[in-house]
């Protein structure tokens, strides 16, 4: 699949924003490391909403006809893309109301605030789940059609969000003992799930050129693809990446996203050193998302000569 | 009604008359134009609803060239319709034709990702998704002779490799052909129940390509066997 930069940017940055919102609400619900005070909630919640908004604006860049984008919320009963849009848009009034409560000096004992906090936590997980399901629901791309995909999207979002929250806590000079345990737990879980995913897609296991052409009792070879230069289909689905480059980039993902931040978190952290680790983790997840698209093989490439996908 | 096509791979000669007539009819039809990019440039490209690819089936000497026209299969369980977030993609209840409402499409490409057959192509000029309409603007046209109320590709085919009909009627021309010739659906394992069917080439007896046995070849065989022992 063609790795579109706007979609990669959207899924990583918005995913981290929803992850940050999930961790902020979680730390308020359970007073993790003592929670945050009103101003700190406002700043971290606003930062999450800014990340989410930048990402969503980037996602509209890949639309060829964005003036109809408002219609994308109409088919939530069947389409995961529509569900993602509905969930992402309904997140805004909830977040605005929640932040307003903190601005008006409310406290967690208020039942309405408590319910709203929980809804925001569930909502931020749900958006990342919908983003993952958007890809996982496609039977035409065997590398995506697995439940590991939404699991990856949720865990990587939570992982980046938790690192962001730890960084904010360091900035405010707050304790980070419990946050560090959460950080390491999320990095380990996200890393293990990603390794599982790479093993899962290791060998082609989807349809073959034989079922694609219904000649299941003979070898089938492409003679002539029938067009002299690229088409929409070859532009969108014909992306090829060298095997060695994939293996190299997977190691970049392992090291930058999981191993280096996960190991160095155990040492005494300053704001600056965590900043470096966070940038490294973002680079790792960007490479992970690029690979997610570049490694995916659409079944239509069988008609263009691939033997298996 | 469940309208669709039967394509006879035995007689298709790969002349591209169907693809060109499709382009000609539909570029001025309901979802036209089928925009061309740089038609006279170095890399001409553009939107087509129907494409022919050519394959070699089997190994020499039992091989055969097969020309393979493909357009929208108008699936019974069309994933392109269920994934569409805007409701622009829809499947007509009355005849099963899958269409794109050009006024609602936002050009997100998601339906083309869901289609295994490459039936949908984005028009970069209009920013909307376009696809085979089964010539919906032709097959119901009362001003045409009944014989002409068929998709443009079917009427044009000089080899009569394309047949149009109702798959819900067990005695329609298309269902008879599928029964008699053992028609196949493409990639049935994905479960989209494509309506269009493909008739496999008829069995033919190949000319033996091996040499006749002569005295010299018998001696050679004997020597080879003795050496192998």
CSV table of C-alpha atoms in Angstrom, one decimal, chain B:
chain,number,residue,atom,x,y,z
B,1,UNK,CA,-33.4,-8.8,-10.3
B,2,UNK,CA,-29.6,-9.3,-10.1
B,3,UNK,CA,-28.1,-8.0,-13.2
B,4,UNK,CA,-24.5,-8.9,-14.2
B,5,UNK,CA,-22.1,-10.1,-16.8
B,6,UNK,CA,-20.8,-13.5,-17.9
B,7,UNK,CA,-17.4,-13.4,-19.5
B,8,UNK,CA,-16.3,-16.2,-21.8
B,9,UNK,CA,-12.5,-16.6,-21.4
B,10,UNK,CA,-12.6,-19.2,-24.1
B,11,UNK,CA,-13.4,-16.8,-26.9
B,12,UNK,CA,-12.1,-13.5,-25.6
B,13,UNK,CA,-9.4,-12.4,-28.0
B,14,UNK,CA,-8.2,-9.5,-25.9
B,15,UNK,CA,-8.9,-6.9,-28.5
B,16,UNK,CA,-9.9,-4.2,-26.0
B,17,UNK,CA,-13.0,-3.2,-28.0
B,18,UNK,CA,-15.1,-3.5,-24.8
B,19,UNK,CA,-12.7,-1.3,-22.7
B,20,UNK,CA,-12.7,1.4,-25.4
B,21,UNK,CA,-16.4,1.3,-26.0
B,22,UNK,CA,-16.9,1.5,-22.2
B,23,UNK,CA,-14.7,4.5,-22.0
B,24,UNK,CA,-16.5,6.1,-25.0
B,25,UNK,CA,-20.0,5.5,-23.6
B,26,UNK,CA,-19.4,6.3,-20.0
B,27,UNK,CA,-17.2,9.4,-20.4
B,28,UNK,CA,-20.4,11.2,-21.4
B,29,UNK,CA,-22.6,9.1,-19.1
B,30,UNK,CA,-24.0,9.6,-15.6
B,31,UNK,CA,-20.6,9.3,-13.8
B,32,UNK,CA,-18.5,10.8,-16.6
B,33,UNK,CA,-16.1,12.2,-17.6
B,34,UNK,CA,-13.5,9.4,-17.3
B,35,UNK,CA,-10.7,11.8,-17.0
B,36,UNK,CA,-7.4,11.2,-18.9
B,37,UNK,CA,-4.2,12.5,-17.5
B,38,UNK,CA,-1.6,13.5,-20.1
B,39,UNK,CA,-3.2,11.5,-22.9
B,40,UNK,CA,-0.6,12.6,-25.4
B,41,UNK,CA,2.3,12.8,-22.9
B,42,UNK,CA,5.1,10.4,-22.1
B,43,UNK,CA,3.1,8.5,-19.5
B,44,UNK,CA,-0.6,8.6,-20.5
B,45,UNK,CA,-2.9,7.5,-17.7
B,46,UNK,CA,-6.5,7.9,-16.8
B,47,UNK,CA,-9.8,6.5,-15.4
B,48,UNK,CA,-11.1,3.2,-16.9
B,49,UNK,CA,-14.0,1.1,-15.7
B,50,UNK,CA,-12.9,-2.0,-17.6
B,51,UNK,CA,-9.4,-3.3,-18.0
B,52,UNK,CA,-8.0,-6.3,-19.8
B,53,UNK,CA,-4.9,-8.2,-18.6
B,54,UNK,CA,-3.3,-11.2,-20.2
B,55,UNK,CA,-2.1,-14.3,-18.5
B,56,UNK,CA,-0.4,-17.6,-19.3
B,57,UNK,CA,-2.2,-20.5,-17.8
B,58,UNK,CA,-0.4,-23.8,-17.4
B,59,UNK,CA,3.1,-24.8,-18.4
B,60,UNK,CA,4.5,-25.6,-21.8
B,61,UNK,CA,3.3,-27.6,-23.7
B,62,UNK,CA,0.0,-27.5,-22.0
B,63,UNK,CA,-0.2,-23.7,-21.7
B,64,UNK,CA,-2.6,-21.2,-23.0
B,65,UNK,CA,-2.9,-17.4,-23.2
B,66,UNK,CA,-6.0,-16.1,-21.5
B,67,UNK,CA,-7.2,-12.6,-22.0
B,68,UNK,CA,-8.9,-11.4,-18.8
B,69,UNK,CA,-11.4,-8.5,-18.9
B,70,UNK,CA,-12.3,-7.1,-15.5
B,71,UNK,CA,-14.9,-4.6,-14.4
B,72,UNK,CA,-17.1,-4.2,-11.3
B,73,UNK,CA,-18.5,-7.6,-10.2
B,74,UNK,CA,-21.6,-5.9,-8.6
B,75,UNK,CA,-21.1,-8.1,-5.5
B,76,UNK,CA,-24.1,-9.4,-3.5
B,77,UNK,CA,-22.2,-8.5,-0.3
B,78,UNK,CA,-20.4,-5.5,-1.6
B,79,UNK,CA,-17.7,-4.4,1.0
B,80,UNK,CA,-17.2,-1.2,-0.9
B,81,UNK,CA,-20.7,-0.2,0.0
B,82,UNK,CA,-20.5,-1.1,3.7
B,83,UNK,CA,-17.2,0.7,4.3
B,84,UNK,CA,-18.3,3.9,2.6
B,85,UNK,CA,-18.5,6.5,5.4
B,86,UNK,CA,-20.6,9.1,3.4
B,87,UNK,CA,-23.2,6.8,1.9
B,88,UNK,CA,-22.0,7.8,-1.6
B,89,UNK,CA,-21.6,4.1,-2.5
B,90,UNK,CA,-24.8,2.2,-2.7
B,91,UNK,CA,-26.3,-1.0,-4.1
B,92,UNK,CA,-29.6,-0.7,-5.8
B,93,UNK,CA,-32.3,-3.0,-4.4
B,94,UNK,CA,-34.2,-3.4,-7.6
B,95,UNK,CA,-31.4,-4.7,-9.8
B,96,UNK,CA,-28.3,-5.1,-7.6
B,97,UNK,CA,-26.2,-2.5,-9.5
B,98,UNK,CA,-23.5,-0.9,-7.3
B,99,UNK,CA,-23.2,2.8,-8.0
B,100,UNK,CA,-21.4,5.9,-6.6
B,101,UNK,CA,-23.3,9.1,-6.0
B,102,UNK,CA,-20.8,11.7,-7.3
B,103,UNK,CA,-22.5,14.4,-5.2
B,104,UNK,CA,-21.8,12.7,-1.9
B,105,UNK,CA,-18.3,11.1,-2.4
B,106,UNK,CA,-15.5,12.8,-0.5
B,107,UNK,CA,-12.7,10.9,-2.3
B,108,UNK,CA,-11.2,9.1,0.8
B,109,UNK,CA,-10.3,6.0,-1.3
B,110,UNK,CA,-11.6,3.6,1.4
B,111,UNK,CA,-14.0,1.8,-1.0
B,112,UNK,CA,-11.1,1.1,-3.4
B,113,UNK,CA,-9.2,-0.4,-0.5
B,114,UNK,CA,-12.1,-2.7,0.2
B,115,UNK,CA,-12.6,-3.9,-3.4
B,116,UNK,CA,-10.5,-6.9,-4.2
B,117,UNK,CA,-11.1,-6.6,-8.0
B,118,UNK,CA,-9.7,-3.1,-8.6
B,119,UNK,CA,-13.0,-2.0,-9.9
B,120,UNK,CA,-12.9,1.5,-8.5
B,121,UNK,CA,-10.7,4.3,-9.6
B,122,UNK,CA,-10.3,7.8,-8.2
B,123,UNK,CA,-10.8,10.6,-10.7
B,124,UNK,CA,-8.0,13.0,-9.6
B,125,UNK,CA,-9.6,15.9,-11.4
B,126,UNK,CA,-13.1,15.5,-9.9
B,127,UNK,CA,-11.9,14.1,-6.6
B,128,UNK,CA,-14.5,11.4,-6.6
B,129,UNK,CA,-14.5,7.6,-7.0
B,130,UNK,CA,-15.7,6.2,-10.3
B,131,UNK,CA,-16.7,2.7,-11.4
B,132,UNK,CA,-18.6,0.6,-13.8
B,133,UNK,CA,-22.3,1.5,-13.8
B,134,UNK,CA,-23.3,-1.6,-15.8
B,135,UNK,CA,-24.5,1.1,-18.3
B,136,UNK,CA,-27.4,2.0,-16.0
B,137,UNK,CA,-28.1,4.9,-18.3
B,138,UNK,CA,-28.5,2.6,-21.3
B,139,UNK,CA,-30.1,-0.7,-20.2
B,140,UNK,CA,-33.3,1.1,-19.2
B,141,UNK,CA,-33.4,3.6,-22.1
B,142,UNK,CA,-36.9,3.1,-23.7
B,143,UNK,CA,-35.8,5.1,-26.7
B,144,UNK,CA,-33.3,2.4,-27.7
B,145,UNK,CA,-34.3,-0.9,-29.5
B,146,UNK,CA,-34.6,-3.7,-26.9
B,147,UNK,CA,-31.5,-5.4,-28.4
B,148,UNK,CA,-29.5,-2.3,-27.7
B,149,UNK,CA,-30.6,-2.1,-24.0
B,150,UNK,CA,-27.4,-3.8,-22.9
B,151,UNK,CA,-24.1,-2.6,-21.5
B,152,UNK,CA,-21.9,-1.0,-24.1
B,153,UNK,CA,-19.1,-3.6,-23.6
B,154,UNK,CA,-21.5,-6.4,-24.3
B,155,UNK,CA,-22.9,-5.0,-27.6
B,156,UNK,CA,-19.4,-4.1,-28.8
B,157,UNK,CA,-17.7,-7.4,-28.2
B,158,UNK,CA,-16.9,-8.9,-31.7
B,159,UNK,CA,-16.3,-12.3,-30.3
B,160,UNK,CA,-19.5,-12.5,-28.2
B,161,UNK,CA,-17.4,-13.2,-25.2
B,162,UNK,CA,-19.6,-11.0,-23.0
B,163,UNK,CA,-23.2,-11.7,-21.9
B,164,UNK,CA,-25.6,-9.6,-19.9
B,165,UNK,CA,-28.6,-10.9,-18.0
B,166,UNK,CA,-30.5,-11.5,-14.8
B,167,UNK,CA,-28.8,-14.0,-12.4
B,168,UNK,CA,-32.0,-14.3,-10.3
B,169,UNK,CA,-33.8,-15.9,-13.2
B,170,UNK,CA,-32.7,-19.6,-13.3
B,171,UNK,CA,-33.4,-19.8,-17.0
B,172,UNK,CA,-31.7,-16.6,-18.1
B,173,UNK,CA,-29.0,-16.7,-20.7
B,174,UNK,CA,-26.4,-16.0,-18.2
B,175,UNK,CA,-27.4,-18.7,-15.7
B,176,UNK,CA,-27.7,-21.2,-18.6
B,177,UNK,CA,-24.1,-20.4,-19.7
B,178,UNK,CA,-22.8,-20.7,-16.1
B,179,UNK,CA,-24.5,-24.0,-15.6
B,180,UNK,CA,-23.4,-25.5,-19.0
B,181,UNK,CA,-19.9,-24.3,-19.0
B,182,UNK,CA,-19.1,-24.4,-15.2
B,183,UNK,CA,-18.7,-20.6,-14.6
B,184,UNK,CA,-16.5,-19.4,-11.8
B,185,UNK,CA,-16.5,-16.4,-9.5
B,186,UNK,CA,-13.2,-14.7,-8.8
B,187,UNK,CA,-11.7,-14.8,-5.3
B,188,UNK,CA,-14.8,-16.4,-3.7
B,189,UNK,CA,-12.9,-17.0,-0.5
B,190,UNK,CA,-13.3,-13.3,0.5
B,191,UNK,CA,-17.1,-13.9,0.7
B,192,UNK,CA,-18.3,-10.9,-1.3
B,193,UNK,CA,-20.4,-13.1,-3.6
B,194,UNK,CA,-19.5,-11.4,-6.9
B,195,UNK,CA,-22.3,-11.4,-9.4
B,196,UNK,CA,-20.2,-11.5,-12.6
B,197,UNK,CA,-19.0,-15.0,-13.6
B,198,UNK,CA,-16.1,-16.2,-15.8
B,199,UNK,CA,-16.4,-19.2,-18.1
B,200,UNK,CA,-13.2,-21.2,-18.3
B,201,UNK,CA,-11.6,-22.1,-21.7
B,202,UNK,CA,-13.0,-25.3,-23.2
B,203,UNK,CA,-10.8,-28.4,-22.9
B,204,UNK,CA,-8.6,-28.8,-26.0
B,205,UNK,CA,-6.4,-31.6,-27.0
B,206,UNK,CA,-2.8,-30.3,-27.4
B,207,UNK,CA,-0.6,-31.5,-30.3
B,208,UNK,CA,2.1,-33.7,-28.8
B,209,UNK,CA,5.2,-31.7,-28.8
B,210,UNK,CA,7.6,-34.6,-27.9
B,211,UNK,CA,9.7,-36.2,-30.6
B,212,UNK,CA,8.6,-39.6,-32.0
B,213,UNK,CA,10.5,-42.6,-30.8
B,214,UNK,CA,13.3,-43.5,-33.2
B,215,UNK,CA,16.1,-46.1,-33.1
B,216,UNK,CA,18.6,-43.4,-32.1
B,217,UNK,CA,16.4,-42.1,-29.3
B,218,UNK,CA,15.9,-45.7,-28.0
B,219,UNK,CA,19.7,-46.2,-28.0
B,220,UNK,CA,20.2,-42.8,-26.2
B,221,UNK,CA,17.7,-43.8,-23.6
B,222,UNK,CA,19.3,-47.2,-23.0
B,223,UNK,CA,22.8,-45.5,-22.7
B,224,UNK,CA,21.4,-42.9,-20.3
B,225,UNK,CA,19.9,-45.6,-18.1
B,226,UNK,CA,23.1,-47.7,-18.1
B,227,UNK,CA,25.2,-44.7,-17.1
B,228,UNK,CA,22.7,-43.9,-14.4
B,229,UNK,CA,23.1,-47.4,-12.9
